[in-house]
XYZ file of N, CA, C and O in Angstrom:
568
model
N -40.823 95.665 -86.913
C -41.149 96.580 -85.839
C -40.716 98.011 -86.226
O -39.559 98.182 -86.632
N -41.633 98.944 -86.101
C -41.226 100.346 -86.406
C -40.775 101.044 -85.175
O -40.811 100.484 -84.074
N -40.306 102.248 -85.380
C -39.770 103.008 -84.217
C -40.782 103.311 -83.184
O -40.475 103.551 -82.034
N -42.093 103.318 -83.561
C -43.084 103.696 -82.646
C -43.643 102.411 -81.862
O -44.391 102.602 -80.920
N -43.303 101.210 -82.423
C -43.785 100.008 -81.713
C -42.997 99.911 -80.382
O -41.822 100.054 -80.340
N -43.727 99.389 -79.341
C -42.977 99.138 -78.107
C -42.095 97.956 -78.269
O -42.379 97.079 -78.958
N -40.933 97.964 -77.543
C -40.062 96.835 -77.538
C -40.745 95.611 -76.889
O -41.565 95.808 -75.937
N -40.456 94.391 -77.394
C -41.026 93.225 -76.813
C -39.913 92.674 -75.857
O -38.756 92.933 -75.954
N -40.461 91.831 -74.891
C -39.536 91.249 -73.922
C -38.450 90.432 -74.682
O -38.730 89.617 -75.609
N -37.194 90.594 -74.329
C -36.113 89.885 -74.965
C -35.562 90.698 -76.122
O -34.676 90.241 -76.751
N -36.097 91.881 -76.440
C -35.558 92.683 -77.503
C -34.754 93.824 -76.901
O -34.052 93.648 -75.902
N -34.793 94.971 -77.559
C -33.942 96.005 -77.200
C -34.386 96.854 -75.919
O -33.829 97.929 -75.625
N -35.388 96.382 -75.276
C -35.901 97.099 -74.094
C -34.750 97.054 -73.031
O -33.984 96.068 -72.957
N -34.629 98.131 -72.299
C -33.555 98.207 -71.275
C -33.714 97.067 -70.276
O -34.780 96.786 -69.743
N -32.613 96.331 -70.069
C -32.659 95.166 -69.145
C -32.970 95.665 -67.756
O -33.632 94.969 -66.956
N -32.498 96.879 -67.403
C -32.783 97.412 -66.060
C -34.237 97.606 -65.873
O -34.739 97.365 -64.740
N -34.968 98.060 -66.813
C -36.418 98.252 -66.698
C -37.142 96.887 -66.507
O -37.978 96.836 -65.678
N -36.692 95.888 -67.245
C -37.359 94.587 -67.083
C -37.082 94.036 -65.722
O -38.008 93.517 -65.065
N -35.818 94.111 -65.218
C -35.522 93.657 -63.867
C -36.295 94.458 -62.890
O -36.834 93.875 -61.915
N -36.441 95.798 -63.017
C -37.190 96.600 -62.041
C -38.693 96.178 -62.100
O -39.334 96.103 -60.989
N -39.172 95.899 -63.201
C -40.592 95.459 -63.304
C -40.811 94.091 -62.542
O -41.736 93.936 -61.845
N -39.902 93.102 -62.787
C -39.928 91.922 -62.070
C -39.889 92.097 -60.521
O -40.651 91.467 -59.791
N -38.950 92.941 -60.122
C -38.849 93.211 -58.696
C -40.211 93.861 -58.162
O -40.680 93.451 -57.095
N -40.648 94.770 -58.943
C -41.965 95.423 -58.556
C -43.128 94.427 -58.438
O -43.964 94.450 -57.579
N -43.122 93.545 -59.459
C -44.219 92.461 -59.481
C -44.105 91.572 -58.281
O -45.161 91.246 -57.663
N -42.870 91.136 -57.940
C -42.766 90.248 -56.781
C -43.134 91.047 -55.542
O -43.890 90.471 -54.623
N -42.764 92.259 -55.419
C -43.059 93.051 -54.223
C -44.573 93.249 -54.115
O -45.140 93.066 -53.034
N -45.271 93.540 -55.231
C -46.697 93.707 -55.222
C -47.388 92.369 -54.815
O -48.338 92.349 -53.997
N -46.911 91.258 -55.345
C -47.473 89.983 -55.045
C -47.368 89.656 -53.538
O -48.367 89.234 -52.963
N -46.171 89.954 -52.979
C -45.920 89.733 -51.560
C -46.863 90.565 -50.731
O -47.496 90.068 -49.720
N -46.959 91.837 -51.048
C -47.821 92.810 -50.308
C -49.277 92.377 -50.320
O -49.908 92.229 -49.343
N -49.739 92.178 -51.591
C -51.166 92.021 -51.798
C -51.587 90.560 -51.293
O -52.553 90.391 -50.541
N -50.901 89.491 -51.783
C -51.231 88.181 -51.374
C -51.001 87.925 -49.877
O -51.905 87.447 -49.171
N -49.859 88.396 -49.385
C -49.528 88.226 -47.997
C -50.484 88.973 -47.092
O -51.016 88.383 -46.106
N -50.774 90.227 -47.451
C -51.707 91.014 -46.575
C -53.132 90.421 -46.706
O -53.809 90.385 -45.706
N -53.603 90.106 -47.933
C -54.918 89.566 -48.050
C -55.088 88.210 -47.301
O -56.105 88.045 -46.648
N -54.161 87.326 -47.486
C -54.224 86.030 -46.747
C -54.225 86.252 -45.236
O -54.972 85.680 -44.492
N -53.376 87.127 -44.837
C -53.215 87.329 -43.343
C -54.555 87.970 -42.846
O -55.094 87.443 -41.801
N -55.179 88.928 -43.579
C -56.432 89.531 -43.050
C -57.575 88.478 -43.090
O -58.410 88.480 -42.170
N -57.542 87.563 -44.098
C -58.609 86.492 -44.101
C -58.386 85.403 -43.095
O -59.355 84.804 -42.595
N -57.120 85.157 -42.744
C -56.847 84.009 -41.863
C -56.746 84.387 -40.432
O -56.821 83.538 -39.534
N -56.664 85.678 -40.122
C -56.517 86.136 -38.734
C -57.886 86.505 -38.189
O -58.716 87.051 -38.879
N -58.060 86.177 -36.898
C -59.356 86.559 -36.277
C -59.633 88.072 -36.454
O -58.761 88.866 -36.324
N -60.853 88.419 -36.711
C -61.288 89.827 -37.022
C -60.840 90.716 -35.934
O -60.371 91.853 -36.170
N -61.025 90.387 -34.652
C -60.611 91.285 -33.545
C -59.175 91.606 -33.612
O -58.710 92.743 -33.327
N -58.338 90.663 -34.003
C -56.932 90.786 -34.029
C -56.546 91.777 -35.222
O -55.626 92.560 -35.046
N -57.202 91.543 -36.313
C -56.983 92.406 -37.491
C -57.372 93.963 -37.121
O -56.680 94.858 -37.496
N -58.518 94.072 -36.399
C -58.962 95.404 -36.011
C -57.987 96.041 -35.119
O -57.993 97.326 -35.008
N -57.245 95.304 -34.370
C -56.213 95.961 -33.483
C -55.154 96.643 -34.323
O -54.597 97.690 -33.931
N -54.800 96.007 -35.446
C -53.759 96.568 -36.322
C -54.360 97.617 -37.241
O -53.723 98.672 -37.470
N -55.611 97.375 -37.792
C -56.274 98.297 -38.626
C -57.609 98.673 -38.049
O -58.598 97.995 -38.258
N -57.716 99.792 -37.295
C -58.931 100.181 -36.610
C -60.109 100.271 -37.535
O -61.231 100.008 -37.120
N -59.918 100.659 -38.769
C -61.053 100.800 -39.664
C -61.848 99.471 -39.853
O -63.016 99.563 -40.156
N -61.159 98.371 -39.667
C -61.814 97.039 -39.853
C -63.061 96.856 -38.931
O -64.056 96.401 -39.317
N -62.877 97.331 -37.661
C -63.956 97.257 -36.719
C -65.025 98.353 -36.746
O -66.020 98.352 -36.170
N -64.710 99.360 -37.764
C -65.649 100.499 -37.873
C -66.341 100.549 -39.196
O -67.056 101.466 -39.453
N -66.132 99.512 -40.007
C -66.770 99.390 -41.372
C -67.507 98.110 -41.500
O -67.270 97.143 -40.770
N -68.403 98.016 -42.440
C -69.119 96.754 -42.654
C -68.200 95.587 -42.998
O -67.182 95.786 -43.715
N -68.492 94.428 -42.424
C -67.688 93.246 -42.704
C -67.521 92.965 -44.204
O -66.467 92.521 -44.632
N -68.610 93.103 -45.042
C -68.435 92.790 -46.463
C -67.333 93.648 -47.115
O -66.646 93.170 -47.938
N -67.217 94.906 -46.733
C -66.112 95.745 -47.238
C -64.802 95.108 -46.951
O -63.872 95.009 -47.851
N -64.595 94.760 -45.715
C -63.315 94.111 -45.279
C -63.005 92.789 -46.107
O -61.963 92.622 -46.649
N -64.050 91.997 -46.226
C -63.897 90.684 -46.986
C -63.623 90.944 -48.460
O -62.762 90.243 -49.027
N -64.409 91.850 -49.027
C -64.169 92.090 -50.530
C -62.801 92.659 -50.752
O -62.105 92.155 -51.668
N -62.316 93.592 -49.982
C -61.020 94.167 -50.183
C -59.922 93.128 -49.936
O -58.875 93.060 -50.647
N -60.105 92.229 -48.932
C -59.140 91.231 -48.695
C -59.019 90.192 -49.811
O -57.910 89.822 -50.276
N -60.158 89.838 -50.377
C -60.188 88.881 -51.511
C -59.555 89.563 -52.773
O -58.791 88.951 -53.474
N -59.948 90.790 -52.983
C -59.413 91.535 -54.116
C -57.831 91.716 -53.993
O -57.125 91.614 -55.002
N -57.381 91.850 -52.713
C -55.961 91.924 -52.524
C -55.245 90.644 -53.008
O -54.244 90.631 -53.736
N -55.843 89.512 -52.557
C -55.227 88.188 -52.906
C -55.250 88.014 -54.455
O -54.266 87.671 -55.117
N -56.390 88.269 -55.046
C -56.553 88.112 -56.490
C -55.632 89.021 -57.317
O -54.988 88.628 -58.238
N -55.519 90.314 -56.832
C -54.664 91.235 -57.499
C -53.223 90.867 -57.422
O -52.464 90.876 -58.387
N -52.821 90.403 -56.228
C -51.443 90.037 -56.053
C -51.055 88.723 -56.941
O -49.967 88.761 -57.540
N -52.003 87.849 -57.018
C -51.699 86.611 -57.881
C -51.698 87.068 -59.384
O -50.928 86.563 -60.073
N -52.690 87.951 -59.709
C -52.749 88.389 -61.103
C -51.585 89.165 -61.559
O -51.249 89.131 -62.738
N -50.904 89.885 -60.672
C -49.691 90.668 -61.040
C -48.523 89.788 -61.395
O -47.689 90.092 -62.190
N -48.477 88.572 -60.767
C -47.310 87.699 -60.889
C -47.569 86.505 -61.742
O -46.716 86.189 -62.646
N -48.504 85.647 -61.446
C -48.687 84.356 -62.044
C -48.829 84.367 -63.628
O -48.135 83.620 -64.210
N -49.598 85.199 -64.171
C -49.622 85.217 -65.687
C -48.253 85.635 -66.294
O -47.981 85.066 -67.281
N -47.593 86.452 -65.636
C -46.249 86.893 -66.146
C -45.293 85.696 -66.046
O -44.455 85.412 -66.947
N -45.248 85.043 -64.913
C -44.350 83.896 -64.698
C -44.596 82.746 -65.643
O -43.782 82.130 -66.233
N -45.945 82.432 -65.790
C -46.307 81.247 -66.636
C -46.391 81.624 -68.120
O -46.438 80.709 -68.960
N -46.513 82.806 -68.449
C -46.683 83.414 -69.819
C -47.998 82.921 -70.365
O -48.223 82.804 -71.616
N -48.980 82.560 -69.494
C -50.316 82.205 -69.927
C -51.164 83.464 -69.747
O -51.292 83.915 -68.543
N -51.657 84.012 -70.700
C -52.442 85.323 -70.730
C -51.615 86.402 -69.923
O -52.096 86.975 -68.976
N -50.416 86.695 -70.338
C -49.596 87.706 -69.667
C -50.245 89.092 -69.589
O -49.817 89.911 -68.751
N -51.109 89.394 -70.513
C -51.771 90.650 -70.489
C -52.653 90.845 -69.226
O -52.872 91.973 -68.842
N -52.966 89.783 -68.595
C -53.705 89.844 -67.346
C -52.847 90.593 -66.268
O -53.465 91.312 -65.407
N -51.559 90.506 -66.339
C -50.645 91.151 -65.453
C -50.889 92.709 -65.448
O -50.936 93.367 -64.417
N -51.112 93.236 -66.657
C -51.309 94.674 -66.820
C -52.690 95.012 -66.150
O -52.734 96.007 -65.403
N -53.743 94.182 -66.386
C -54.947 94.422 -65.798
C -55.014 94.340 -64.306
O -55.605 95.175 -63.608
N -54.250 93.335 -63.782
C -54.194 93.133 -62.330
C -53.421 94.319 -61.715
O -53.814 94.830 -60.635
N -52.389 94.791 -62.353
C -51.615 95.919 -61.748
C -52.429 97.167 -61.799
O -52.454 97.960 -60.799
N -53.241 97.377 -62.806
C -54.180 98.518 -62.934
C -55.223 98.382 -61.801
O -55.605 99.374 -61.134
N -55.685 97.210 -61.596
C -56.648 96.973 -60.459
C -56.051 97.168 -59.122
O -56.657 97.812 -58.227
N -54.798 96.794 -58.928
C -54.127 97.090 -57.655
C -53.969 98.566 -57.466
O -54.042 99.094 -56.353
N -53.585 99.257 -58.548
C -53.493 100.764 -58.473
C -54.866 101.325 -58.045
O -54.928 102.262 -57.194
N -55.930 100.845 -58.634
C -57.287 101.316 -58.329
C -57.576 101.048 -56.826
O -58.227 101.903 -56.145
N -57.241 99.879 -56.346
C -57.407 99.602 -54.848
C -56.629 100.583 -54.033
O -57.204 101.054 -53.050
N -55.459 100.937 -54.421
C -54.675 101.864 -53.558
C -55.219 103.311 -53.656
O -55.281 104.009 -52.688
N -55.683 103.716 -54.864
C -56.352 105.062 -54.917
C -57.583 105.094 -54.041
O -57.810 105.964 -53.302
N -58.350 104.028 -54.004
C -59.562 103.863 -53.169
C -59.119 103.905 -51.706
O -59.798 104.562 -50.873
N -58.053 103.186 -51.428
C -57.593 103.062 -49.948
C -57.124 104.453 -49.494
O -57.420 104.830 -48.398
N -56.415 105.133 -50.308
C -55.933 106.479 -49.985
C -57.093 107.461 -49.802
O -57.144 108.166 -48.694
N -58.025 107.428 -50.657
C -59.229 108.267 -50.469
C -59.981 107.915 -49.196
O -60.422 108.796 -48.408
N -60.163 106.600 -48.958
C -60.896 106.124 -47.779
C -60.226 106.573 -46.500
O -60.823 107.135 -45.653
N -58.874 106.459 -46.412
C -58.165 106.844 -45.227
C -58.121 108.342 -45.040
O -58.329 108.896 -43.925
N -57.954 109.098 -46.161
C -57.988 110.560 -45.942
C -59.371 111.142 -45.598
O -59.476 111.974 -44.758
N -60.373 110.530 -46.103
C -61.764 110.857 -45.688
C -62.060 110.520 -44.191
O -62.902 111.227 -43.558
N -61.426 109.548 -43.699
C -61.512 109.233 -42.288
C -60.571 110.090 -41.395
O -60.526 109.906 -40.203
N -59.764 110.995 -42.048
C -58.903 111.802 -41.269
C -57.543 111.116 -40.922
O -56.767 111.656 -40.168
N -57.332 110.017 -41.582
C -56.091 109.284 -41.378
C -55.111 109.729 -42.483
O -55.319 109.526 -43.658
N -53.999 110.378 -42.064
C -53.121 110.944 -42.989
C -51.870 110.072 -43.316
O -51.005 110.437 -44.143
N -51.705 109.010 -42.656
C -50.531 108.123 -42.777
C -50.866 107.205 -43.984
O -51.191 106.035 -43.756
N -50.648 107.713 -45.193
C -50.968 106.890 -46.401
C -49.690 106.683 -47.280
O -49.852 106.282 -48.430
N -48.588 106.946 -46.680
C -47.280 106.791 -47.420
C -47.179 105.353 -48.042
O -46.765 105.213 -49.188
N -47.469 104.328 -47.225
C -47.302 102.991 -47.765
C -48.214 102.763 -48.966
O -47.847 102.179 -49.898
N -49.474 103.293 -48.887
C -50.379 103.156 -49.956
C -49.887 103.873 -51.188
O -50.025 103.356 -52.358
N -49.297 105.006 -51.053
C -48.719 105.790 -52.155
C -47.617 105.015 -52.764
O -47.466 104.918 -54.003
N -46.740 104.438 -51.987
C -45.615 103.605 -52.546
C -46.101 102.443 -53.331
O -45.606 102.204 -54.493
N -47.140 101.720 -52.789
C -47.655 100.614 -53.465
C -48.411 101.069 -54.752
O -48.275 100.363 -55.806
N -49.065 102.212 -54.737
C -49.708 102.717 -55.847
C -48.657 103.052 -56.990
O -48.831 102.680 -58.158
N -47.546 103.592 -56.628
C -46.448 103.916 -57.621
C -45.964 102.634 -58.266
O -45.750 102.508 -59.419
N -45.721 101.624 -57.411
C -45.267 100.274 -57.946
C -46.288 99.690 -58.911
O -45.923 99.231 -59.946
N -47.565 99.743 -58.564
C -48.616 99.188 -59.418
C -48.720 99.890 -60.699
O -48.869 99.277 -61.788
N -48.695 101.215 -60.645
C -48.632 102.033 -61.908
C -47.458 101.690 -62.746
O -47.583 101.582 -63.974
N -46.286 101.671 -62.123
C -45.070 101.300 -62.842
C -45.235 99.901 -63.552
O -44.877 99.866 -64.816
N -45.714 98.938 -62.921
C -45.928 97.585 -63.585
C -46.924 97.674 -64.676
O -46.703 97.176 -65.776
N -48.080 98.338 -64.429
C -49.057 98.386 -65.521
C -48.483 99.139 -66.706
O -48.591 98.628 -67.864
N -47.825 100.260 -66.463
C -47.219 101.025 -67.576
C -46.082 100.240 -68.286
O -46.141 100.075 -69.518
N -45.237 99.730 -67.479
C -44.112 98.986 -68.097
C -44.438 97.780 -68.829
O -43.913 97.558 -69.967
N -45.396 96.943 -68.304
C -45.754 95.707 -69.029
C -46.683 96.016 -70.199
O -46.876 95.139 -71.062
N -47.329 97.174 -70.213
C -48.227 97.512 -71.325
C -47.421 98.163 -72.454
O -47.689 97.862 -73.589
N -46.485 99.096 -72.115
C -45.855 99.925 -73.139
C -44.387 99.637 -73.444
O -44.024 99.700 -74.548
N -43.621 99.309 -72.400
C -42.143 99.239 -72.647
C -41.669 97.789 -72.736
O -40.767 97.514 -73.469
N -42.143 96.910 -71.850
C -41.538 95.545 -71.834
C -42.761 94.575 -71.716
O -42.905 93.878 -70.733
N -43.689 94.488 -72.689
C -44.712 93.558 -72.631
C -44.176 92.088 -72.727
O -43.092 91.887 -73.290
N -44.860 91.224 -72.094
C -44.461 89.819 -72.088
C -45.268 89.060 -73.189
O -46.412 89.172 -73.242
N -44.445 88.279 -73.881
C -45.138 87.439 -74.978
C -45.735 86.272 -74.322
O -45.199 85.608 -73.377
N -46.921 85.815 -74.841
C -47.510 84.549 -74.352
C -46.686 83.341 -74.748
O -45.911 83.392 -75.708
N -46.798 82.351 -73.926
C -46.129 81.082 -74.157
C -46.633 80.526 -75.488
O -47.798 80.615 -75.803
N -45.660 80.049 -76.330
C -46.133 79.437 -77.637
C -46.809 78.148 -77.501
O -46.742 77.381 -76.625
């Protein structure tokens, strides 16, 4: 390994960063899987009470974003835990970041300025994508 190569998991990478990435991955999984499953399992009228945009946009948009939430949350965590195709974690985190950029734009275009939660989730997703890609990549199971 040269000085320009990124450290591999279990090597000289700062332990604190690896721990931070795991915490961020679990948080993203909880937010995305929990939110997506809740939106899909809860009657639409009840979801629309919490998120008014749901009743004001086409149903397919709601369903697609809910399914993408679940898949993104699973993708951020499961490949890393199992070490089966752990690179999928980076792709899922990037996808979750993309979802948040889209959500922020969507809400701002609707005149909704309360996007702090989306910004925090975006930062976590970017952190995981960056950290698992460059600083503490996970090795596949042998």
